[in-house]
Short mmCIF file of C-alpha atoms in Angstrom, two decimals:
data_model
loop_
_atom_site.label_atom_id
_atom_site.label_comp_id
_atom_site.label_asym_id
_atom_site.label_seq_id
_atom_site.Cartn_x
_atom_site.Cartn_y
_atom_site.Cartn_z
CA MET A 134 -99.01 42.73 -130.29
CA ASN A 135 -96.08 41.27 -128.03
CA PRO A 136 -95.30 37.15 -129.20
CA LEU A 137 -96.88 35.54 -126.75
CA GLN A 138 -100.28 36.99 -127.66
CA GLU A 139 -99.03 36.38 -131.32
CA HIS A 140 -98.64 32.42 -130.66
CA PHE A 141 -102.06 32.47 -128.45
CA ARG A 142 -103.82 33.69 -131.58
CA ASN A 143 -102.49 31.18 -133.75
CA ILE A 144 -102.86 28.00 -131.55
CA THR A 145 -103.88 25.04 -133.67
CA ARG A 146 -106.97 22.93 -131.77
CA ARG A 147 -104.50 19.79 -131.74
CA GLU A 148 -102.07 22.25 -129.52
CA ILE A 149 -105.29 23.01 -127.42
CA LEU A 150 -106.16 19.17 -126.77
CA GLY A 151 -102.11 19.22 -125.88
CA TRP A 152 -102.99 21.50 -123.33
CA GLY A 153 -105.10 19.98 -121.20
CA GLY A 154 -103.34 18.35 -119.24
CA TYR A 155 -101.43 21.90 -118.04
CA GLY A 156 -104.63 23.52 -116.28
CA LEU A 157 -103.60 21.86 -113.16
CA GLY A 158 -99.68 22.45 -113.95
CA THR A 159 -100.13 26.19 -114.44
CA ALA A 160 -102.17 26.99 -111.65
CA ALA A 161 -99.94 25.15 -109.29
CA LEU A 162 -97.01 27.18 -111.12
CA ALA A 163 -98.94 30.52 -110.40
CA THR A 164 -99.40 29.60 -106.83
CA LEU A 165 -95.73 28.55 -106.51
CA LEU A 166 -94.47 31.96 -107.86
CA SER A 167 -96.69 33.89 -106.00
CA ASP A 168 -95.84 31.62 -102.92
CA ARG A 169 -91.85 32.20 -103.14
CA SER A 170 -92.38 36.57 -103.81
CA ALA A 171 -92.23 36.76 -100.12
CA VAL A 172 -89.74 35.54 -97.26
CA ALA A 173 -91.07 35.07 -93.46
CA ASP A 174 -87.89 35.13 -92.04
CA SER A 175 -84.64 35.76 -94.45
CA SER A 176 -82.49 35.14 -91.82
CA LEU A 177 -83.61 31.67 -91.27
CA ASN A 178 -85.08 30.30 -94.40
CA ARG A 179 -84.16 31.89 -98.34
CA ASN A 180 -87.41 31.13 -100.32
CA ALA A 181 -89.62 30.29 -97.84
CA LEU A 182 -93.43 30.49 -98.20
CA PRO A 183 -95.29 33.53 -97.17
CA GLY A 184 -95.85 33.51 -93.71
CA LEU A 185 -93.41 30.36 -92.55
CA PRO A 186 -92.43 29.35 -90.24
CA HIS A 187 -95.25 30.03 -88.28
CA PHE A 188 -93.84 30.40 -85.23
CA LYS A 189 -89.85 30.65 -83.71
CA PRO A 190 -88.53 27.25 -84.89
CA ARG A 191 -86.42 25.36 -82.61
CA ALA A 192 -84.54 23.36 -85.51
CA LYS A 193 -83.16 24.47 -88.23
CA ARG A 194 -82.66 21.01 -89.97
CA VAL A 195 -83.21 17.47 -89.69
CA ILE A 196 -81.28 14.35 -90.13
CA MET A 197 -83.10 11.28 -90.27
CA LEU A 198 -81.61 8.09 -89.81
CA LEU A 199 -84.06 5.64 -90.92
CA GLN A 200 -83.18 1.54 -89.79
CA SER A 201 -85.27 0.00 -92.79
CA GLY A 202 -86.58 -3.51 -91.75
CA ALA A 203 -86.94 -2.64 -88.38
CA PRO A 204 -84.92 -2.96 -85.40
CA SER A 205 -86.27 -4.71 -82.28
CA HIS A 206 -87.05 -2.47 -79.62
CA VAL A 207 -87.73 -5.22 -77.00
CA ASP A 208 -83.80 -6.44 -77.75
CA LEU A 209 -82.49 -2.53 -77.64
CA PHE A 210 -84.47 -0.04 -75.54
CA ASP A 211 -87.63 -1.08 -74.35
CA HIS A 212 -86.10 -3.79 -71.39
CA LYS A 213 -88.86 -6.55 -70.86
CA PRO A 214 -87.29 -9.33 -68.03
CA LEU A 215 -91.06 -10.93 -68.06
CA LEU A 216 -89.92 -12.03 -71.44
CA ALA A 217 -86.83 -13.79 -70.46
CA LYS A 218 -89.16 -14.95 -67.17
CA GLN A 219 -91.84 -16.43 -69.55
CA ARG A 220 -89.53 -17.72 -72.61
CA GLY A 221 -91.41 -20.20 -74.26
CA LYS A 222 -94.49 -19.12 -72.81
CA GLU A 223 -97.64 -18.25 -74.93
CA ILE A 224 -98.38 -14.17 -74.03
CA PRO A 225 -101.87 -14.22 -73.72
CA GLU A 226 -104.67 -13.41 -75.30
CA SER A 227 -105.92 -10.68 -73.19
CA VAL A 228 -101.96 -9.26 -74.37
CA HIS A 229 -102.33 -9.69 -77.83
CA GLN A 230 -106.04 -9.50 -78.43
CA GLY A 231 -105.36 -11.26 -81.94
CA GLN A 232 -104.29 -8.20 -83.71
CA LYS A 233 -103.40 -8.58 -87.33
CA LEU A 234 -99.98 -9.34 -88.17
CA SER A 235 -97.81 -10.41 -91.30
CA THR A 236 -98.85 -13.94 -92.79
CA MET A 237 -95.71 -15.29 -91.69
CA THR A 238 -96.83 -15.73 -87.73
CA ALA A 239 -100.55 -15.06 -88.27
CA GLY A 240 -102.26 -17.73 -86.44
CA ARG A 241 -99.36 -19.38 -85.22
CA GLY A 242 -97.69 -19.56 -81.72
CA LYS A 243 -96.76 -16.55 -79.88
CA PRO A 244 -93.77 -17.78 -77.11
CA CYS A 245 -92.37 -15.02 -75.09
CA LEU A 246 -88.59 -14.31 -76.35
CA GLY A 247 -86.09 -12.38 -74.30
CA ALA A 248 -83.61 -9.77 -75.69
CA ILE A 249 -80.78 -11.59 -76.80
CA ALA A 250 -78.33 -9.61 -75.40
CA PRO A 251 -78.43 -7.88 -71.64
CA PHE A 252 -79.53 -4.41 -70.87
CA ARG A 253 -77.76 -2.17 -68.38
CA GLN A 254 -78.60 1.01 -66.74
CA HIS A 255 -76.44 3.97 -68.38
CA GLY A 256 -75.77 7.80 -67.78
CA GLU A 257 -77.51 9.83 -64.92
CA THR A 258 -80.67 9.19 -66.28
CA GLY A 259 -80.03 5.01 -65.20
CA THR A 260 -81.61 4.30 -69.03
CA TRP A 261 -81.80 0.60 -69.75
CA ILE A 262 -80.04 0.22 -73.34
CA SER A 263 -78.99 -3.20 -74.80
CA ASP A 264 -75.38 -4.17 -74.40
CA PHE A 265 -75.40 -4.29 -78.43
CA LEU A 266 -75.38 -0.70 -78.47
CA PRO A 267 -72.31 0.62 -76.17
CA HIS A 268 -71.79 3.90 -78.23
CA THR A 269 -75.60 4.96 -77.86
CA ALA A 270 -75.06 4.44 -74.11
CA ASN A 271 -72.35 6.72 -74.04
CA VAL A 272 -74.87 9.46 -74.87
CA VAL A 273 -77.88 8.49 -73.60
CA ASP A 274 -78.30 11.43 -71.29
CA ARG A 275 -78.37 13.27 -75.08
CA LEU A 276 -81.22 11.20 -76.33
CA CYS A 277 -85.24 11.78 -75.70
CA LEU A 278 -86.32 8.00 -76.13
CA VAL A 279 -89.93 7.59 -77.21
CA LYS A 280 -90.80 4.00 -76.76
CA SER A 281 -94.70 4.70 -77.58
CA VAL A 282 -94.60 4.54 -81.36
CA LYS A 283 -97.43 3.20 -82.96
CA ALA A 284 -97.55 2.54 -86.60
CA GLU A 285 -100.09 0.86 -88.72
CA ALA A 286 -99.23 -1.29 -91.74
CA VAL A 287 -97.60 -4.67 -90.71
CA ASN A 288 -95.43 -4.93 -94.00
CA HIS A 289 -92.25 -2.86 -94.75
CA ALA A 290 -93.27 -0.54 -98.08
CA PRO A 291 -96.69 0.70 -96.92
CA ALA A 292 -95.16 1.45 -93.29
CA MET A 293 -91.99 3.00 -94.26
CA THR A 294 -94.07 5.16 -97.26
CA PHE A 295 -96.65 6.00 -93.96
CA LEU A 296 -93.87 7.33 -91.90
CA LEU A 297 -92.02 9.28 -94.60
CA THR A 298 -95.01 10.48 -96.77
CA GLY A 299 -98.35 9.97 -93.98
CA ALA A 300 -100.11 7.63 -96.26
CA GLU A 301 -99.27 3.70 -97.21
CA GLN A 302 -99.89 3.96 -100.82
CA PRO A 303 -97.07 6.07 -102.93
CA GLY A 304 -98.05 9.00 -104.49
CA ARG A 305 -97.72 11.54 -101.86
CA PRO A 306 -94.65 14.03 -101.17
CA SER A 307 -92.40 13.18 -98.61
CA MET A 308 -91.38 14.65 -95.31
CA GLY A 309 -88.09 16.42 -96.86
CA GLY A 310 -89.88 17.71 -100.06
CA TRP A 311 -92.82 18.52 -97.87
CA LEU A 312 -89.98 20.98 -95.67
CA ALA A 313 -88.25 21.71 -99.23
CA TYR A 314 -91.29 23.31 -100.40
CA GLY A 315 -92.38 24.89 -97.13
CA LEU A 316 -89.11 26.30 -95.56
CA GLY A 317 -86.98 26.88 -98.85
CA SER A 318 -83.20 26.39 -98.73
CA ASP A 319 -80.22 27.77 -96.90
CA ASN A 320 -77.64 27.05 -99.78
CA ASP A 321 -77.65 27.58 -103.22
CA ASP A 322 -75.35 25.48 -104.09
CA LEU A 323 -76.63 21.99 -102.85
CA PRO A 324 -80.16 20.51 -102.52
CA THR A 325 -82.72 21.42 -100.28
CA PHE A 326 -83.29 17.55 -99.04
CA CYS A 327 -80.66 14.80 -99.93
CA VAL A 328 -80.58 11.21 -99.39
CA MET A 329 -78.15 8.33 -99.07
CA THR A 330 -78.51 4.75 -98.70
CA SER A 331 -76.10 1.81 -97.41
CA ARG A 332 -76.77 -1.88 -96.62
CA ASP A 333 -75.47 -4.65 -93.57
CA GLN A 334 -72.34 -5.79 -95.13
CA GLU A 335 -73.45 -9.25 -95.32
CA GLY A 336 -76.25 -8.24 -97.54
CA SER A 337 -78.74 -10.69 -95.44
CA CYS A 338 -81.93 -9.23 -95.35
CA GLY A 339 -81.71 -6.03 -97.18
CA GLN A 340 -84.79 -4.08 -98.45
CA LEU A 341 -85.69 -2.24 -101.56
CA PHE A 342 -85.39 1.40 -101.31
CA TYR A 343 -87.91 3.13 -103.71
CA ASP A 344 -87.52 6.24 -105.43
CA PHE A 345 -90.64 7.27 -103.69
CA TYR A 346 -89.65 7.27 -100.35
CA TRP A 347 -88.39 10.59 -101.38
CA GLY A 348 -90.34 11.85 -103.92
CA SER A 349 -92.37 15.20 -104.39
CA GLY A 350 -95.60 13.35 -104.93
CA PHE A 351 -97.99 15.89 -106.34
CA LEU A 352 -95.46 18.73 -105.58
CA PRO A 353 -93.14 20.40 -108.21
CA THR A 354 -90.18 17.87 -108.85
CA ARG A 355 -87.83 20.54 -107.77
CA TYR A 356 -88.96 19.22 -104.26
CA GLN A 357 -87.43 15.92 -104.48
CA GLY A 358 -84.83 14.56 -102.76
CA VAL A 359 -81.52 14.41 -104.48
CA LYS A 360 -79.44 11.26 -103.83
CA PHE A 361 -75.93 10.48 -103.20
CA ARG A 362 -74.23 7.59 -104.21
CA GLY A 363 -71.90 5.34 -102.54
CA GLY A 364 -69.77 4.61 -105.54
CA GLY A 365 -68.96 6.60 -108.92
CA ASP A 366 -69.96 10.18 -109.28
CA PRO A 367 -71.33 11.18 -105.94
CA VAL A 368 -74.57 12.49 -107.50
CA LEU A 369 -75.55 10.96 -111.09
CA TYR A 370 -74.02 12.97 -114.08
CA LEU A 371 -72.27 15.20 -112.04
CA SER A 372 -69.24 14.80 -114.10
CA ASN A 373 -68.57 16.53 -117.73
CA PRO A 374 -67.90 13.95 -120.74
CA LYS A 375 -64.76 13.83 -121.49
CA GLY A 376 -63.59 17.01 -123.56
CA MET A 377 -66.40 19.39 -122.15
CA SER A 378 -64.90 22.20 -120.20
CA ARG A 379 -66.93 24.02 -117.53
CA ALA A 380 -66.63 27.24 -120.21
CA VAL A 381 -68.60 24.92 -122.30
CA ARG A 382 -71.23 23.78 -120.22
CA ARG A 383 -71.73 27.03 -119.39
CA ASN A 384 -72.83 28.31 -123.05
CA LEU A 385 -74.31 24.97 -123.29
CA LEU A 386 -76.64 25.25 -120.52
CA ASP A 387 -77.27 29.00 -121.11
CA GLY A 388 -78.70 28.25 -124.63
CA LEU A 389 -80.78 25.43 -123.12
CA GLN A 390 -82.16 27.76 -120.61
CA ARG A 391 -83.23 30.31 -123.17
CA MET A 392 -85.21 27.55 -124.81
CA ASN A 393 -86.58 26.31 -121.74
CA GLN A 394 -87.64 29.84 -120.62
CA HIS A 395 -89.26 30.53 -123.79
CA ARG A 396 -91.42 26.73 -123.72
CA LEU A 397 -92.58 27.90 -120.07
CA ASP A 398 -93.73 31.65 -121.00
CA ALA A 399 -95.65 29.80 -123.77
CA VAL A 400 -97.41 26.70 -121.85
CA GLY A 401 -96.56 27.35 -118.07
CA ASP A 402 -95.47 24.00 -117.14
CA PRO A 403 -94.32 24.27 -113.91
CA GLU A 404 -92.08 21.10 -114.44
CA ILE A 405 -90.20 23.28 -116.84
CA ALA A 406 -89.24 25.45 -114.08
CA THR A 407 -88.05 22.72 -112.24
CA ARG A 408 -85.98 21.42 -115.34
CA ILE A 409 -84.34 25.49 -115.21
CA SER A 410 -83.33 25.43 -111.55
CA GLN A 411 -82.28 21.81 -111.29
CA TYR A 412 -79.58 22.54 -114.32
CA GLU A 413 -78.39 25.25 -112.66
CA MET A 414 -78.20 23.44 -109.29
CA ALA A 415 -76.41 20.77 -111.21
CA PHE A 416 -73.87 23.40 -112.52
CA ARG A 417 -73.03 24.74 -109.38
CA MET A 418 -72.82 21.00 -107.83
CA GLN A 419 -69.80 20.07 -109.92
CA GLN A 420 -68.23 22.66 -107.49
CA SER A 421 -69.71 22.02 -103.97
CA VAL A 422 -70.09 18.20 -104.41
CA PRO A 423 -66.37 17.26 -104.80
CA GLU A 424 -65.43 19.58 -101.82
CA LEU A 425 -68.12 18.49 -99.69
CA THR A 426 -67.12 14.75 -100.23
CA ASP A 427 -63.39 15.59 -99.39
CA LEU A 428 -62.50 13.73 -96.03
CA SER A 429 -58.81 15.25 -96.15
CA ARG A 430 -59.78 17.89 -93.89
CA GLU A 431 -61.53 16.08 -90.99
CA THR A 432 -59.12 15.56 -88.13
CA LYS A 433 -58.44 12.30 -86.70
CA ALA A 434 -60.76 12.46 -83.94
CA THR A 435 -63.79 13.63 -85.78
CA LEU A 436 -63.36 10.30 -88.10
CA ASP A 437 -62.89 8.16 -84.98
CA LEU A 438 -66.10 9.21 -83.46
CA TYR A 439 -67.83 7.27 -86.71
CA GLY A 440 -65.86 4.10 -86.42
CA PRO A 441 -63.78 2.39 -88.53
CA ASP A 442 -65.73 1.76 -91.68
CA VAL A 443 -66.35 5.67 -92.02
CA GLU A 444 -63.83 6.40 -95.16
CA ARG A 445 -65.67 3.07 -97.34
CA ARG A 446 -67.77 5.59 -99.30
CA GLY A 447 -71.28 4.25 -99.47
CA SER A 448 -71.32 2.80 -95.65
CA TYR A 449 -73.45 3.84 -92.76
CA ALA A 450 -70.68 5.67 -91.19
CA TYR A 451 -69.72 7.15 -94.21
CA ASN A 452 -73.15 8.29 -94.66
CA CYS A 453 -73.50 10.00 -91.51
CA LEU A 454 -70.05 12.18 -91.56
CA MET A 455 -71.52 13.14 -94.99
CA ALA A 456 -75.05 14.10 -93.28
CA ARG A 457 -72.80 16.30 -90.40
CA LYS A 458 -71.10 17.82 -93.52
CA LEU A 459 -74.41 18.60 -95.38
CA ALA A 460 -76.38 19.78 -92.40
CA GLU A 461 -73.15 21.99 -91.79
CA SER A 462 -73.47 23.39 -94.96
CA GLY A 463 -77.53 24.90 -94.50
CA VAL A 464 -79.44 21.39 -96.49
CA ARG A 465 -82.52 21.34 -94.83
CA PHE A 466 -83.32 17.63 -94.80
CA VAL A 467 -80.75 14.73 -95.05
CA GLN A 468 -82.65 11.26 -94.97
CA LEU A 469 -80.18 8.00 -94.17
CA MET A 470 -81.95 4.32 -95.00
CA HIS A 471 -79.99 1.72 -93.74
CA SER A 472 -81.21 -1.72 -94.40
CA GLY A 473 -80.74 -5.43 -93.00
CA TRP A 474 -82.71 -4.90 -89.85
CA ASP A 475 -85.48 -7.48 -91.12
CA GLN A 476 -84.34 -10.33 -88.43
CA HIS A 477 -87.19 -13.09 -89.11
CA GLN A 478 -84.54 -16.02 -88.76
CA ASN A 479 -81.14 -14.75 -88.06
CA LEU A 480 -81.91 -12.68 -84.89
CA PRO A 481 -79.43 -14.25 -82.99
CA THR A 482 -76.37 -14.01 -85.56
CA GLN A 483 -77.06 -10.59 -87.23
CA LEU A 484 -78.79 -8.13 -84.66
CA ILE A 485 -75.34 -7.55 -83.34
CA HIS A 486 -73.85 -6.95 -86.87
CA GLN A 487 -76.71 -4.65 -87.70
CA CYS A 488 -75.63 -2.15 -84.35
CA ARG A 489 -71.88 -2.65 -85.28
CA ASP A 490 -72.22 -1.08 -88.72
CA THR A 491 -74.73 1.38 -86.96
CA ASP A 492 -74.42 2.11 -83.81
CA GLN A 493 -71.05 3.84 -83.65
CA PRO A 494 -72.23 5.89 -86.64
CA SER A 495 -75.10 7.02 -85.14
CA ALA A 496 -73.69 8.52 -81.29
CA GLY A 497 -70.43 9.74 -83.47
CA LEU A 498 -73.04 11.92 -85.51
CA VAL A 499 -74.39 13.05 -82.33
CA GLN A 500 -71.23 14.06 -80.44
CA ASP A 501 -70.01 15.42 -83.48
CA LEU A 502 -73.18 17.97 -84.32
CA ALA A 503 -72.54 18.87 -80.43
CA ASN A 504 -68.59 19.53 -80.15
CA ARG A 505 -69.64 21.68 -83.40
CA GLY A 506 -72.24 23.87 -81.72
CA LEU A 507 -74.73 22.36 -84.17
CA LEU A 508 -76.81 19.73 -82.47
CA GLU A 509 -78.78 22.53 -80.98
CA ASP A 510 -80.77 23.74 -84.17
CA THR A 511 -80.30 19.99 -85.68
CA LEU A 512 -83.08 17.44 -85.12
CA VAL A 513 -81.45 14.00 -85.59
CA VAL A 514 -84.91 11.22 -85.45
CA TRP A 515 -83.46 7.67 -85.56
CA ALA A 516 -86.27 5.36 -86.39
CA GLY A 517 -87.73 2.14 -87.96
CA GLU A 518 -90.91 1.59 -89.80
CA PHE A 519 -92.21 -0.16 -86.95
CA GLY A 520 -91.32 -2.91 -84.12
CA ARG A 521 -90.71 -6.79 -84.01
CA THR A 522 -92.45 -8.92 -82.61
CA PRO A 523 -91.78 -9.74 -78.27
CA PHE A 524 -92.67 -13.63 -79.07
CA GLY A 525 -90.43 -15.11 -81.37
CA GLN A 526 -90.61 -16.66 -85.02
CA GLY A 527 -89.25 -20.01 -85.67
CA ASP A 528 -87.74 -22.59 -83.50
CA ILE A 529 -86.33 -20.00 -80.43
CA ASN A 530 -84.44 -23.09 -78.89
CA ASN A 531 -82.20 -23.25 -82.30
CA PRO A 532 -79.26 -20.74 -81.17
CA LYS A 533 -78.82 -19.92 -84.41
CA LYS A 534 -81.94 -19.37 -86.47
CA HIS A 535 -85.05 -17.48 -85.09
CA GLY A 536 -86.51 -14.40 -85.25
CA ARG A 537 -89.28 -11.70 -84.60
CA ASP A 538 -91.87 -10.84 -87.12
CA HIS A 539 -93.08 -7.41 -87.80
CA HIS A 540 -95.13 -5.54 -84.99
CA PRO A 541 -96.33 -2.07 -85.40
CA TYR A 542 -98.20 -1.72 -82.08
CA ALA A 543 -95.48 -0.46 -80.15
CA TYR A 544 -91.65 0.48 -80.92
CA THR A 545 -88.98 3.13 -79.72
CA VAL A 546 -87.73 5.94 -81.39
CA TRP A 547 -85.04 8.32 -80.31
CA MET A 548 -84.52 11.73 -81.38
CA THR A 549 -82.03 14.28 -79.90
CA GLY A 550 -81.32 17.97 -80.52
CA GLY A 551 -83.47 20.71 -82.20
CA GLY A 552 -85.20 21.63 -78.90
CA VAL A 553 -86.07 18.26 -78.01
CA ARG A 554 -85.42 17.29 -74.14
CA GLU A 555 -82.39 15.64 -73.14
CA GLY A 556 -82.73 12.60 -71.11
CA LEU A 557 -86.01 11.66 -71.29
CA SER A 558 -87.81 8.46 -71.62
CA TYR A 559 -91.47 8.82 -72.92
CA GLY A 560 -94.05 6.87 -73.23
CA ARG A 561 -94.36 3.09 -71.75
CA THR A 562 -95.57 -0.39 -73.22
CA ASP A 563 -96.87 -2.99 -71.19
CA ASP A 564 -94.51 -6.24 -69.55
CA TYR A 565 -94.43 -7.92 -72.33
CA GLY A 566 -93.46 -4.65 -74.96
CA TYR A 567 -96.61 -6.09 -77.05
CA ASN A 568 -98.94 -2.68 -76.28
CA VAL A 569 -98.76 1.08 -75.71
CA VAL A 570 -100.54 1.56 -72.42
CA GLU A 571 -99.22 4.95 -71.80
CA ASN A 572 -98.51 8.34 -74.05
CA PRO A 573 -99.08 6.96 -77.27
CA VAL A 574 -97.77 8.44 -80.23
CA THR A 575 -98.50 7.70 -83.59
CA VAL A 576 -96.93 8.32 -86.61
CA HIS A 577 -98.96 11.69 -87.34
CA ASP A 578 -98.01 12.65 -83.94
CA LEU A 579 -94.13 11.93 -84.84
CA GLN A 580 -94.61 13.99 -88.33
CA ALA A 581 -96.34 16.78 -86.70
CA THR A 582 -93.80 16.75 -83.45
CA ILE A 583 -91.47 17.14 -86.48
CA LEU A 584 -92.43 19.95 -88.16
CA HIS A 585 -93.52 22.09 -85.48
CA LEU A 586 -90.06 21.82 -84.12
CA LEU A 587 -89.11 23.84 -87.43
CA GLY A 588 -91.83 25.94 -86.91
CA ILE A 589 -94.80 24.41 -88.83
CA ASP A 590 -98.02 24.19 -87.63
CA HIS A 591 -99.11 21.06 -89.14
CA GLU A 592 -102.14 21.52 -90.25
CA ARG A 593 -101.38 25.14 -92.15
CA LEU A 594 -98.29 23.78 -94.55
CA THR A 595 -100.99 22.20 -97.22
CA TYR A 596 -100.63 21.85 -100.74
CA LYS A 597 -104.26 21.76 -103.53
CA PHE A 598 -104.16 19.03 -105.44
CA GLN A 599 -107.21 17.68 -107.32
CA GLY A 600 -109.84 19.89 -105.45
CA ARG A 601 -108.14 18.93 -101.57
CA ARG A 602 -105.64 20.44 -100.12
CA PHE A 603 -103.23 17.81 -98.51
CA ARG A 604 -100.77 17.95 -95.44
CA LEU A 605 -97.94 15.29 -94.36
CA THR A 606 -100.31 14.45 -91.62
CA ASP A 607 -103.49 13.99 -93.64
CA VAL A 608 -106.28 15.02 -91.13
CA HIS A 609 -104.54 13.71 -88.12
CA GLY A 610 -101.78 13.88 -85.85
CA HIS A 611 -101.00 16.70 -82.86
CA ALA A 612 -97.10 17.98 -81.51
CA VAL A 613 -96.52 16.37 -78.58
CA LYS A 614 -95.34 19.15 -76.84
CA ASP A 615 -93.93 17.03 -73.67
CA LEU A 616 -91.09 16.24 -75.45
CA PHE A 617 -89.84 19.92 -76.03
CA THR A 618 -87.62 22.10 -74.05
CA ILE A 619 -89.07 24.33 -72.33
#
């Protein structure tokens, strides 16, 4: 009789009851282990699920540049001269149709408010871009501007959760978690899914960053994002305690691994498998992360691409450079989140600061990836959780204190690289920038499109939980193939 058989022969009633919660986990582990037993294309994806990618991918990795708080599309990308011409006049009811708004402006007036900075045409495409984004304007011919994205929620956390997980309520896996689960890793020494956060220097209107924005939901926790911090150890608990050598740490981990493996063999809890793998990853990261965060090998020309704030740890510019280094190292999904765009009462004073913080680093990242030949198979997505109202909030005649409310009914997202058509402006809003009137793209469509570029049929990447097969796009969405290169 082997040790495992002996263990089950001697189990008590208390142990049986204690294992009641493991049934689902054991099934999940069995599925996970069987799924990981084959690789669809080892040249592209280490430890991918069987059959993945479903078809030839255009992109190998994704960098999400998330502008938390919601940038104003009508101030930055969606040129609407009528708003300036009709300044102060009410947007007709036939346009806004009494649609749901946040409680801050629901039932109040909707005076037209034009862009607070001039728009000009740029590049060979003649694309209209705000003067607040001169660096983005310089790379506009590389970008695909989707001006017809539609969200659902009118408040920040539900909308950002929806964008990242496909549901407004926390608990579903985030997009990076889905990709880590489905496509596996291209680097054994770094996490598959990395996250960095930053905020506007003035701290004027920051949004909270909840851990479930990069959580694994009901997937095993090995697929959640690993957060890189702006101070101290780049990753929590990465350094050894004082007096502990690397050899001692290795010996300690070997002992822990044996104990964890014994418990895993006994109960089959997939979280124990996660613990084993994450301890090993952390050990390897003790060498890989310091090399990653060392900027001494970057040329001055490269640093200059990202702007003057690039060497300040925790800044958006620094995080953009780290995103390039992570992508270059084979990290599958990099999620940057920058707060400060929630401009209800300080649009005239704060929007320019947000643009100064993010414009050059975003454009610099695109240029740096292109210079290194990485843009071709790296998909970069710049997006907020929704847009902002074409009408003003507060006293629009006060030169310093007014703004715009949340607006889910139309906003702009840009994408580049990874098989996306360059120089394309897709979709259109009405003359007020209020509603989509041509080629609407829902958030689920955007998610399906990102997955498709990575070689994934969004309807086929699923995970069974509580008797149902879930997917990132729930039961909605289609890939917008008009955005793809031929």
